[in-house]
Coordinates of C-alpha atoms and ligand atoms in Angstrom, one line a residue:
Chain A
M1 CA -18.4 -2.3 -24.0
K2 CA -16.6 -5.1 -25.3
L3 CA -13.7 -6.9 -23.2
K4 CA -11.3 -8.9 -25.3
I5 CA -8.4 -10.6 -24.4
Q6 CA -6.3 -13.2 -26.8
N7 CA -4.0 -15.6 -26.1
L8 CA -2.9 -13.9 -22.4
S9 CA 0.0 -16.2 -20.4
K10 CA 1.4 -15.7 -17.4
T11 CA 3.9 -18.0 -15.3
Y12 CA 5.5 -17.3 -11.9
P13 CA 9.0 -17.4 -11.1
N14 CA 8.5 -20.0 -9.4
G15 CA 8.0 -22.1 -12.7
T16 CA 4.0 -22.3 -11.9
K17 CA 2.3 -21.5 -15.2
A18 CA -0.9 -19.6 -13.7
L19 CA -2.5 -18.8 -17.6
N20 CA -1.8 -20.7 -20.4
G21 CA -3.1 -18.6 -23.8
V22 CA -6.4 -17.5 -22.4
N23 CA -9.0 -16.1 -25.2
L24 CA -12.5 -14.2 -24.0
N25 CA -14.8 -12.2 -25.1
I26 CA -16.6 -10.1 -22.2
S27 CA -19.6 -7.5 -23.2
T28 CA -21.6 -5.5 -21.3
G29 CA -23.2 -7.8 -18.1
M30 CA -22.1 -10.2 -15.4
F31 CA -19.4 -12.3 -16.5
G32 CA -19.2 -15.1 -14.2
L33 CA -15.2 -16.6 -14.4
L34 CA -15.7 -20.1 -12.7
G35 CA -12.8 -22.5 -11.9
P36 CA -11.3 -24.4 -8.9
N37 CA -8.6 -23.4 -6.4
G38 CA -5.5 -22.5 -8.2
A39 CA -7.4 -22.5 -11.8
G40 CA -5.6 -19.1 -12.0
K41 CA -9.0 -16.8 -11.7
S42 CA -6.9 -14.4 -9.1
S43 CA -3.7 -14.2 -11.7
L44 CA -6.3 -13.3 -14.5
M45 CA -7.7 -10.7 -12.8
R46 CA -5.0 -9.2 -11.5
T47 CA -3.6 -8.7 -15.0
M48 CA -6.3 -7.4 -15.6
V49 CA -6.6 -4.4 -13.1
T50 CA -2.8 -3.4 -14.0
L51 CA -1.6 -5.6 -10.7
Q52 CA 0.9 -7.8 -12.6
E53 CA 2.7 -8.4 -16.1
A54 CA 1.3 -10.7 -18.3
D55 CA 4.5 -12.5 -20.2
N56 CA 2.2 -12.8 -23.4
G57 CA -0.9 -11.7 -25.1
T58 CA -3.1 -8.8 -25.5
A59 CA -6.1 -7.3 -23.4
V60 CA -8.3 -4.7 -24.7
L61 CA -11.4 -3.0 -23.1
G62 CA -13.0 -0.9 -25.7
D63 CA -10.4 1.5 -27.1
I64 CA -7.9 0.8 -24.0
D65 CA -4.9 -1.1 -24.3
M66 CA -5.3 -2.7 -20.7
L67 CA -1.4 -4.0 -20.7
N68 CA -0.1 -0.9 -21.4
D69 CA -2.0 1.4 -21.5
K70 CA -2.3 1.3 -17.6
D71 CA -2.8 4.8 -16.7
E72 CA -6.0 5.3 -19.0
L73 CA -7.2 2.1 -17.5
R74 CA -7.1 2.8 -13.7
K75 CA -9.6 5.6 -14.5
H76 CA -12.1 3.2 -15.9
I77 CA -12.1 0.2 -13.1
G78 CA -13.1 -1.2 -10.0
Y79 CA -11.5 -4.2 -8.5
L80 CA -12.2 -5.8 -5.4
P81 CA -9.0 -8.1 -4.4
Q82 CA -9.3 -11.7 -3.3
E83 CA -7.7 -10.7 -0.1
F84 CA -7.0 -7.5 1.1
G85 CA -6.4 -5.4 4.2
L86 CA -7.3 -1.8 5.4
Y87 CA -5.3 0.6 7.8
P88 CA -6.6 -0.4 10.9
K89 CA -6.7 2.9 12.8
V90 CA -8.9 4.7 9.7
N91 CA -12.7 5.0 10.1
A92 CA -14.6 3.9 6.9
E93 CA -15.8 7.4 5.9
M94 CA -12.2 8.6 5.8
L95 CA -10.8 5.9 3.8
L96 CA -13.1 5.8 1.1
N97 CA -13.4 9.7 0.5
H98 CA -9.7 9.6 -0.1
F99 CA -10.2 6.6 -2.2
A100 CA -12.6 8.7 -4.0
A101 CA -10.2 11.8 -4.4
L102 CA -7.8 9.2 -5.6
K103 CA -10.2 8.0 -8.1
G104 CA -10.8 12.0 -9.5
I105 CA -14.0 13.1 -7.9
H106 CA -12.0 16.6 -6.8
D107 CA -15.4 18.6 -5.8
K108 CA -15.9 18.1 -2.0
Q109 CA -19.4 18.2 -2.2
E110 CA -19.9 15.4 -4.7
R111 CA -17.4 13.1 -2.6
R112 CA -19.2 13.7 0.5
R113 CA -22.6 12.6 -1.6
T114 CA -20.5 9.6 -3.2
V115 CA -19.1 8.1 0.0
D116 CA -22.5 8.4 1.6
E117 CA -24.3 6.8 -1.1
L118 CA -21.9 3.9 -1.2
L119 CA -21.8 3.3 2.5
E120 CA -25.5 2.9 2.2
K121 CA -25.7 1.1 -0.5
V122 CA -23.0 -1.6 1.1
N123 CA -24.9 -1.1 4.5
L124 CA -22.1 0.3 6.8
S125 CA -23.9 4.3 7.6
E126 CA -24.0 2.8 10.6
H127 CA -20.2 2.0 11.2
R128 CA -19.1 4.6 9.2
R129 CA -16.9 6.2 12.0
K130 CA -15.7 3.5 13.5
N131 CA -12.4 2.3 12.7
L132 CA -11.4 -0.6 9.9
G133 CA -8.9 -2.1 12.1
G134 CA -12.6 -3.1 14.4
Y135 CA -14.2 -4.0 11.1
S136 CA -15.5 -7.9 11.2
G137 CA -14.4 -10.0 7.8
G138 CA -17.6 -9.5 6.0
M139 CA -17.7 -5.7 7.0
K140 CA -14.2 -5.5 5.5
Q141 CA -15.5 -7.5 2.3
R142 CA -18.4 -4.6 2.1
F143 CA -16.0 -1.5 2.5
G144 CA -13.9 -3.6 -0.4
I145 CA -17.3 -3.4 -2.4
A146 CA -18.0 -0.1 -1.9
Q147 CA -14.6 1.0 -2.9
A148 CA -14.7 -0.7 -6.0
L149 CA -17.7 1.3 -6.7
I150 CA -16.7 4.5 -6.2
G151 CA -16.9 6.5 -10.1
N152 CA -19.2 4.5 -11.8
P153 CA -16.5 2.1 -13.2
R154 CA -16.9 0.9 -16.6
L155 CA -15.0 -2.2 -15.6
V156 CA -15.9 -3.9 -12.2
I157 CA -13.5 -6.8 -11.2
V158 CA -14.5 -8.9 -8.2
D159 CA -12.6 -11.8 -7.0
E160 CA -14.6 -14.2 -4.8
P161 CA -16.6 -11.3 -3.3
T162 CA -19.6 -12.9 -1.6
A163 CA -16.5 -15.3 0.8
G164 CA -17.6 -14.5 4.3
L165 CA -20.8 -12.7 3.9
D166 CA -23.4 -13.8 5.5
P167 CA -26.8 -14.8 3.4
Q168 CA -28.6 -11.4 3.9
E169 CA -25.3 -9.6 2.9
R170 CA -24.7 -11.6 0.5
N171 CA -28.2 -11.4 -1.6
R172 CA -27.9 -8.0 -1.1
F173 CA -24.8 -7.8 -2.9
H174 CA -26.0 -9.6 -5.6
N175 CA -28.3 -7.2 -6.2
I176 CA -25.7 -4.7 -6.7
L177 CA -23.9 -6.4 -9.1
S178 CA -27.2 -7.0 -11.2
Q179 CA -27.8 -4.0 -11.2
L180 CA -24.8 -2.7 -12.1
G181 CA -24.2 -5.5 -14.4
R182 CA -26.7 -3.3 -16.9
E183 CA -24.4 -0.7 -18.0
T184 CA -21.2 -2.2 -17.1
I185 CA -19.1 -4.9 -17.8
V186 CA -18.8 -7.4 -14.3
I187 CA -16.7 -10.1 -14.1
L188 CA -16.8 -11.8 -10.9
S189 CA -14.8 -14.9 -10.2
T190 CA -16.2 -17.8 -7.7
H191 CA -15.7 -21.5 -7.4
I192 CA -19.7 -21.3 -6.3
V193 CA -21.7 -22.7 -9.2
E194 CA -24.9 -21.5 -8.1
D195 CA -23.9 -17.7 -8.2
V196 CA -23.0 -18.0 -11.6
K197 CA -26.5 -19.3 -12.3
E198 CA -28.1 -17.0 -10.2
L199 CA -26.7 -13.9 -11.8
C200 CA -24.6 -14.3 -14.9
T201 CA -25.6 -13.7 -18.4
Q202 CA -22.1 -14.9 -19.5
M203 CA -19.5 -17.0 -17.9
A204 CA -16.0 -19.2 -18.7
I205 CA -14.8 -22.1 -17.2
L206 CA -10.7 -22.0 -16.2
N207 CA -9.0 -24.6 -15.1
K208 CA -5.2 -25.0 -14.7
G209 CA -4.6 -21.9 -16.9
R210 CA -7.1 -22.2 -19.8
I211 CA -10.5 -21.6 -20.7
L212 CA -12.2 -24.8 -21.2
I213 CA -15.3 -23.2 -22.3
Q214 CA -17.5 -19.8 -23.0
G215 CA -21.1 -18.9 -23.0
N216 CA -24.3 -17.8 -21.6
P217 CA -24.8 -20.4 -18.4
K218 CA -28.9 -21.6 -20.3
D219 CA -27.2 -22.6 -23.0
L220 CA -24.3 -24.4 -21.9
V221 CA -27.2 -26.1 -19.6
K222 CA -29.4 -26.8 -22.3
N223 CA -26.6 -28.6 -24.7
M224 CA -25.7 -31.0 -21.8
Q225 CA -30.2 -32.0 -21.7
G226 CA -30.1 -35.3 -22.1
Q227 CA -27.0 -36.3 -21.6
V228 CA -26.3 -36.5 -17.5
W229 CA -27.5 -39.8 -16.2
E230 CA -27.3 -41.2 -12.6
K231 CA -27.6 -44.1 -10.1
V232 CA -27.4 -44.8 -6.6
V233 CA -24.1 -47.4 -6.3
S234 CA -21.6 -49.0 -3.5
P235 CA -18.6 -47.5 -3.2
D236 CA -16.9 -51.3 -4.8
E237 CA -19.4 -50.3 -8.1
L238 CA -18.3 -46.4 -8.1
E239 CA -14.6 -47.3 -8.3
A240 CA -15.7 -49.4 -11.6
I241 CA -17.6 -47.2 -13.0
R242 CA -15.2 -44.6 -13.2
Q243 CA -13.2 -47.2 -15.0
S244 CA -15.6 -47.0 -18.2
H245 CA -17.7 -44.4 -17.7
Q246 CA -16.8 -40.5 -17.6
V247 CA -18.3 -39.4 -13.9
I248 CA -19.3 -36.2 -13.3
S249 CA -20.1 -36.3 -9.5
D250 CA -20.5 -38.4 -7.2
R251 CA -22.5 -37.5 -3.8
F252 CA -22.2 -39.8 -0.6
Y253 CA -25.2 -39.9 0.1
D254 CA -26.7 -42.8 3.8
G255 CA -24.0 -45.2 3.1
Q256 CA -24.4 -44.9 -0.7
T257 CA -23.2 -42.8 -3.5
L258 CA -25.4 -40.8 -6.0
V259 CA -23.0 -40.6 -9.1
R260 CA -24.1 -39.0 -11.8
I261 CA -22.1 -40.0 -15.7
A262 CA -22.2 -38.0 -19.0
A263 CA -22.9 -40.1 -22.1
A264 CA -24.3 -39.2 -25.2
S265 CA -26.6 -41.7 -25.2
D266 CA -28.3 -44.2 -22.7
P267 CA -25.6 -46.4 -20.9
G268 CA -28.2 -49.0 -20.0
N269 CA -26.9 -50.6 -16.5
G270 CA -29.2 -49.4 -14.8
F271 CA -28.4 -45.5 -15.6
E272 CA -31.6 -43.1 -15.0
P273 CA -31.7 -39.8 -16.7
G274 CA -30.6 -36.9 -15.0
Q275 CA -32.1 -33.4 -15.4
A276 CA -28.4 -31.6 -16.2
G277 CA -27.6 -28.3 -14.2
L278 CA -24.8 -25.7 -14.2
E279 CA -23.2 -28.3 -11.7
D280 CA -23.2 -31.0 -14.5
V281 CA -21.4 -28.3 -16.9
Y282 CA -18.6 -27.4 -14.4
F283 CA -17.8 -30.9 -12.9
S284 CA -17.9 -32.6 -16.6
H285 CA -14.9 -30.0 -17.8
V286 CA -13.5 -29.9 -14.5
N287 CA -13.5 -33.7 -14.2
H288 CA -12.8 -34.6 -17.5
Chain B
M1 CA -4.5 17.4 -7.1
K2 CA -4.0 14.1 -6.4
T3 CA -0.4 14.5 -5.1
I4 CA -1.9 16.9 -2.7
E5 CA -4.6 14.3 -1.6
I6 CA -2.1 12.2 -0.9
I7 CA -0.4 14.4 1.2
R8 CA -3.6 15.8 3.1
F9 CA -4.1 11.8 3.7
E10 CA -0.5 11.1 4.9
L11 CA -0.5 14.0 7.2
L12 CA -4.4 12.9 8.5
Y13 CA -2.9 8.9 9.0
R14 CA 0.2 10.5 10.7
S15 CA -2.5 12.7 13.3
K16 CA -3.8 9.7 14.3
K17 CA -1.2 7.8 15.5
P18 CA -0.5 8.9 19.4
V19 CA 2.8 7.6 19.1
N20 CA 4.0 10.4 16.9
Y21 CA 2.8 13.0 19.8
I22 CA 5.0 10.9 22.1
Y23 CA 7.9 11.7 19.9
F24 CA 7.3 15.1 19.9
I25 CA 7.5 15.3 23.5
I26 CA 10.0 12.9 24.1
L27 CA 12.5 15.4 21.8
F28 CA 11.1 18.3 23.3
V29 CA 12.0 17.3 26.8
I30 CA 15.2 16.4 25.8
A31 CA 16.3 19.3 24.4
L32 CA 14.9 21.0 27.2
L33 CA 17.0 19.1 29.9
F34 CA 19.9 19.3 27.8
S35 CA 19.8 23.0 26.9
K36 CA 19.1 23.9 30.7
L37 CA 21.6 22.1 32.3
G38 CA 24.1 23.5 29.1
V39 CA 26.3 21.7 26.9
K40 CA 29.2 24.5 27.4
G41 CA 30.4 22.4 30.3
I42 CA 31.2 19.6 27.9
T43 CA 32.9 21.4 24.9
D44 CA 36.7 23.2 25.5
V45 CA 35.6 26.6 25.5
S46 CA 36.7 29.4 28.1
V47 CA 34.6 30.3 31.0
Q48 CA 33.8 33.6 29.9
V49 CA 32.2 31.9 26.8
K50 CA 28.3 32.6 27.3
E51 CA 25.8 29.0 27.9
N52 CA 24.1 30.7 25.2
A53 CA 26.5 32.0 22.3
P54 CA 25.6 31.1 19.0
L55 CA 28.0 28.4 18.7
I56 CA 27.1 26.9 21.7
I57 CA 23.6 26.7 20.5
H58 CA 25.2 25.3 17.6
Q59 CA 26.8 22.7 19.1
L60 CA 23.6 22.3 21.4
T61 CA 21.6 21.3 18.4
A62 CA 24.2 19.4 16.9
L63 CA 23.9 17.1 19.6
L64 CA 20.2 17.6 19.6
N65 CA 19.7 16.1 16.0
L66 CA 20.8 12.7 17.3
P67 CA 17.6 11.8 18.9
L68 CA 15.6 12.8 16.1
L69 CA 17.6 11.0 13.5
L70 CA 16.9 7.7 15.5
L71 CA 13.4 8.9 15.0
T72 CA 13.7 9.1 11.3
S73 CA 13.9 5.3 10.1
A74 CA 10.6 4.9 12.1
I75 CA 8.8 7.8 10.5
M76 CA 9.9 7.5 7.0
G77 CA 10.5 4.0 6.5
V78 CA 6.9 3.1 6.7
A79 CA 5.5 5.8 4.4
V80 CA 5.5 2.8 1.6
I81 CA 5.6 -0.3 3.5
R82 CA 2.4 0.3 5.5
D83 CA 0.8 -0.5 2.6
Y84 CA 2.0 -3.8 1.9
D85 CA 2.0 -4.3 5.9
C86 CA -1.5 -3.4 5.8
H87 CA -1.9 -5.1 2.4
I88 CA -4.0 -2.4 0.8
E89 CA -1.5 -2.3 -2.1
Q90 CA -3.6 -4.2 -4.8
L91 CA -7.0 -0.8 -3.6
M92 CA -4.1 1.9 -3.8
F93 CA -2.3 0.8 -7.1
T94 CA -5.8 -0.2 -9.1
N95 CA -6.4 3.8 -8.5
P96 CA -5.9 6.0 -11.3
I97 CA -2.8 7.5 -9.6
T98 CA 0.8 7.6 -11.1
K99 CA 3.8 6.3 -9.7
K100 CA 5.1 9.9 -9.6
Q101 CA 2.0 11.0 -7.4
Y102 CA 1.8 8.7 -5.1
L103 CA 5.5 8.9 -4.2
T104 CA 5.7 12.2 -3.9
G105 CA 3.1 12.4 -1.5
R106 CA 4.2 10.1 0.4
F107 CA 7.6 11.7 0.9
I108 CA 6.4 15.0 1.4
G109 CA 3.4 14.2 3.5
S110 CA 6.2 11.9 5.5
F111 CA 8.5 14.6 5.7
I112 CA 6.0 17.4 7.0
T113 CA 5.5 14.9 9.7
M114 CA 9.1 15.1 10.3
L115 CA 9.4 18.8 10.0
L116 CA 6.6 19.1 12.8
L117 CA 8.7 16.6 15.1
S118 CA 11.9 18.3 14.2
L119 CA 10.4 21.8 15.9
A120 CA 10.6 20.2 19.4
I121 CA 14.6 20.6 19.0
P122 CA 14.5 24.1 18.9
L123 CA 11.7 24.7 21.2
G124 CA 12.7 22.5 23.9
A125 CA 16.1 23.9 23.5
I126 CA 14.4 27.5 24.0
A127 CA 12.3 26.5 26.7
G128 CA 16.0 25.2 28.5
E129 CA 17.1 28.5 28.0
L130 CA 14.1 30.5 29.3
L131 CA 13.9 27.7 32.2
S132 CA 17.7 27.4 33.0
S133 CA 18.7 27.9 36.5
K134 CA 21.9 29.9 35.6
P135 CA 22.6 33.4 36.7
A136 CA 21.6 35.4 34.0
A137 CA 25.2 36.8 33.7
E138 CA 26.2 33.7 32.2
F139 CA 23.7 34.5 29.4
L140 CA 23.5 37.1 26.2
P141 CA 20.2 38.7 25.5
F142 CA 17.6 35.7 24.4
S143 CA 17.2 35.5 20.5
A144 CA 15.0 32.6 19.3
G145 CA 16.9 33.5 15.9
N146 CA 20.1 31.6 16.7
Y147 CA 18.2 28.6 17.2
F148 CA 16.8 28.6 14.1
V149 CA 19.6 29.3 12.5
S150 CA 21.6 26.2 13.7
Y151 CA 18.2 24.5 13.0
L152 CA 18.1 25.6 9.7
I153 CA 21.6 24.5 8.9
I154 CA 22.0 21.0 10.7
V155 CA 18.7 19.6 11.7
L156 CA 16.6 20.6 8.2
P157 CA 19.0 19.2 5.7
N158 CA 20.0 16.1 7.7
T159 CA 16.7 15.3 8.2
F160 CA 15.8 15.7 4.6
F161 CA 19.1 13.7 3.7
L162 CA 18.4 10.6 6.1
S163 CA 14.6 11.1 5.2
A164 CA 15.2 10.5 2.1
L165 CA 17.4 7.4 2.2
Y166 CA 15.1 5.7 4.2
F167 CA 11.8 6.5 1.8
A168 CA 14.0 4.8 -0.8
G169 CA 14.8 1.7 0.8
G170 CA 11.7 1.4 2.3
A171 CA 9.9 2.2 -1.0
I172 CA 12.2 -0.1 -3.2
S173 CA 12.7 -2.9 -1.1
K174 CA 9.4 -3.1 0.3
K175 CA 10.9 -4.9 3.5
A176 CA 10.9 -3.5 7.0
V177 CA 14.4 -5.3 8.5
V178 CA 15.8 -3.1 5.4
I179 CA 15.5 -0.1 6.8
Y180 CA 16.0 -0.9 10.3
T181 CA 19.2 -2.3 9.2
Q182 CA 20.5 0.8 6.7
G183 CA 19.6 3.0 9.7
I184 CA 21.6 1.6 12.4
V185 CA 24.4 1.2 9.6
L186 CA 24.1 5.2 8.3
L187 CA 23.8 6.6 11.4
I188 CA 27.3 4.7 12.6
F189 CA 28.7 5.7 9.2
V190 CA 27.8 9.3 9.6
S191 CA 28.9 9.3 13.2
I192 CA 32.0 7.6 12.7
M193 CA 32.8 10.1 9.7
D194 CA 32.3 13.1 12.7
E195 CA 34.3 11.8 15.3
G196 CA 37.2 9.2 13.7
V197 CA 37.8 9.9 10.1
I198 CA 37.3 13.7 9.6
E199 CA 39.3 14.3 13.0
T200 CA 42.2 12.3 11.7
A201 CA 42.0 13.8 8.3
K202 CA 45.3 14.9 6.7
N203 CA 43.3 17.6 5.0
L204 CA 40.9 19.3 7.3
E205 CA 39.2 21.8 4.7
V206 CA 38.6 19.0 2.6
A207 CA 37.1 16.6 5.1
T208 CA 34.8 18.8 7.0
L209 CA 33.3 19.1 3.5
F210 CA 31.5 16.2 4.3
D211 CA 31.2 16.5 8.2
F212 CA 27.4 15.9 8.7
Y213 CA 27.1 17.5 11.9
T214 CA 29.4 20.4 10.9
L215 CA 31.0 20.8 14.2
Q216 CA 34.1 19.8 13.3
L217 CA 33.8 22.2 10.7
F218 CA 32.9 25.0 12.7
N219 CA 35.5 23.8 15.0
L220 CA 38.2 24.7 12.2
Q221 CA 36.6 27.9 11.5
T222 CA 36.2 29.3 14.6
K223 CA 39.0 27.5 15.8
Y224 CA 41.3 31.2 16.9
W225 CA 38.0 32.8 18.0
S226 CA 38.7 35.0 21.3
A227 CA 35.5 34.4 24.1
G228 CA 34.5 37.8 23.2
E229 CA 34.4 37.0 19.4
I230 CA 32.4 33.7 20.3
N231 CA 30.2 35.8 22.0
S232 CA 29.2 38.3 19.3
Q233 CA 29.8 36.7 16.2
L234 CA 26.9 34.7 14.7
V235 CA 27.9 31.1 13.2
P236 CA 29.9 31.8 10.1
I237 CA 27.8 30.9 6.8
T238 CA 31.0 30.1 4.7
G239 CA 30.9 28.7 0.9
A240 CA 32.7 25.8 2.7
L241 CA 29.0 25.1 4.6
V242 CA 26.9 25.8 1.9
I243 CA 29.2 22.8 -0.2
N244 CA 28.7 21.0 2.6
R245 CA 24.9 21.0 2.7
L246 CA 24.5 20.7 -0.7
I247 CA 26.6 17.4 -1.0
Y248 CA 23.5 16.2 2.0
I249 CA 20.8 17.7 0.2
G250 CA 22.1 16.5 -3.0
L251 CA 22.7 12.8 -2.1
G252 CA 19.2 12.8 -0.5
T253 CA 17.8 14.1 -3.9
L254 CA 19.8 11.6 -5.2
A255 CA 17.9 9.1 -3.4
L256 CA 14.7 10.0 -3.8
V257 CA 15.4 10.0 -7.9
L258 CA 16.5 6.3 -7.9
T259 CA 13.3 5.3 -5.6
F260 CA 10.9 7.3 -8.8
W261 CA 13.0 5.5 -11.2
R262 CA 13.4 1.8 -9.1
F263 CA 9.9 1.6 -7.5
K264 CA 7.1 -0.6 -9.0
T265 CA 3.7 -0.7 -8.1
T266 CA 2.9 -3.8 -9.7
T267 CA 3.4 -7.0 -7.2
Q268 CA 2.9 -10.8 -7.3
A269 CA 0.2 -11.9 -5.0
H270 CA 1.2 -12.7 -1.6
S271 CA 1.5 -16.3 -1.0
A272 CA 0.5 -15.8 2.3
K273 CA -3.0 -16.1 2.8
K274 CA -4.1 -14.3 5.6
A275 CA -5.5 -11.0 5.3
N276 CA -4.3 -8.5 7.9
R277 CA -6.9 -6.3 8.6
Ligands
LIG301 N1 2.6 -15.1 -6.5 C1 2.8 -16.2 -7.1 N2 4.1 -16.7 -7.2 C2 3.9 -18.3 -7.6 N3 2.8 -18.7 -7.9 C3 1.9 -17.9 -7.3 C4 1.6 -17.0 -7.2 N4 0.5 -16.6 -7.0 C5 -0.8 -17.5 -7.9 N5 0.1 -18.4 -8.1 C6 0.2 -20.0 -8.4 O1 -0.8 -19.7 -9.6 C7 -1.7 -20.7 -9.8 C8 -3.1 -19.9 -10.0 O2 -3.3 -19.4 -8.9 P1 -4.5 -18.1 -8.3 O3 -4.7 -17.4 -7.0 O4 -4.7 -17.4 -9.5 O5 -5.7 -19.4 -8.7 P2 -6.9 -19.0 -8.5 O6 -8.0 -19.9 -9.5 O7 -7.8 -17.5 -8.0 O8 -7.1 -19.7 -6.9 P3 -8.2 -19.8 -5.8 O9 -10.0 -20.3 -5.7 O10 -7.5 -20.1 -4.7 O11 -8.3 -18.7 -5.2 C9 -1.7 -21.3 -8.0 O12 -1.1 -23.0 -8.7 C10 -0.6 -20.4 -7.5 O13 -0.1 -21.8 -6.8
LIG302 MG1 -8.0 -17.0 -6.9

């Protein structure tokens, strides 16, 4: 299965250019979409799941034209929005059953099985009869995950899925996604670099509506190896370094600052070689 | 199949709301009280006319239709807006359902809810007659059918008409204020039409074709009836009545067609960052 996005653009009515010629090639597996707040991650995802029209460009999933053949596409996608609500007076089982029917699982027995399995998967079995209005933020999020997985979609798009999950549930969810990524395309947006490093075999960095770089996280890190340098400096020095070097990141530590810069060769001046990580890849692109 | 599921869920959803049962009880009690007191007193018919003459029942039903219509905006307006209020629309519209299935299911499910509520009118009115403390000589033999005939003539088409309009308003605007405003304006409009415009119209025959409650239309047709006729005749189903009802059913249908045409499942991202649980 391949997902191919070409030259996708979207400008909101208020003039915000949220997507600016996005190109992406995604194959089966976990794909991490990394970017700062306002980068356009959600806009891109909403466009891919038929919720929003693009101004320009094409998006194709296998042989489905994602932007025009919405009815067909919806049969094959699961989507977890960044923010959503649920009917407060309905319980998890009822709503999940409803969604399963809408996804096309018409057989009652099969639907019940699906609902049971999914509730088990996201660890909500014991709260299945509880009204959704009484769910905590994390439980609600897990319900959202469950509904995104109904009917084994070919493409699963999850927008900052682990926001609000405790470490245990986050782990659990990462395992679900990894398993899913063996057979389907899973696109995960986040600004947590760590998540992408742990989970994804493909990634892209999005900033201001543009894709800055796309590739395999390990390769991207490897390419950066030997180009990261670090040094502990005072705040005054930091300003000077900002002028003369490409600063990747600076971390405040015990009254001093650990600054990391990108340079093709030894910048001298007391800089030590640093171990490159995915964070360096991210910051060197986003702060550029 | 999916339309049926949407209807099923809509009914399930409505049945979970205690307020709907309260609406039914209130309507039932209002109907019972008005019927028990009798509306003959407020109409200018002769004393020989029986309390439960078909025409009197018709007038009672028209009167009772009013509180139901106030409810229509509360029930029908939210049928679609609810998804936006609950902020669940993104989950809903990434399901493989068509706009047609969604709207049809929501409308039918909500309209069935309205119909179930509306049954409080004939049932309450019947209970009122049976519980009446007036002497039996004031009554014709009890006939439930008369209550349901008037129900079918007045309540059903009127409820459909307003249901369709509120549904359209909610689905197209996706804003609750629109429905409330629309609700007040519409009700005032049809009521003024009935009281003022039609009564003073030059051509009553034509004007009564638009008579929302059908009261003026029947007044016109039964103006010269004797008390004996009123007691013995069923409410007359005339060509004018059929045209009148078709006009309102037609307008309602038009509102639904407009909804199917204008409604969009694509939305802009919510700017409000507060997810409503
Ligand atoms: N409905 C809208 N109308 C106008 N502008 C919008 C709308 N939705 C998003 N934007 C703007 O588009 C840009 C991209 O927003 P988007 O939500 O796609 O970013 P994001 O990468 O998902 O950010 P975050 O990490 O905060 O979720 C932002 O500048 C945002 O303010
Ligand atoms: Mg976002």
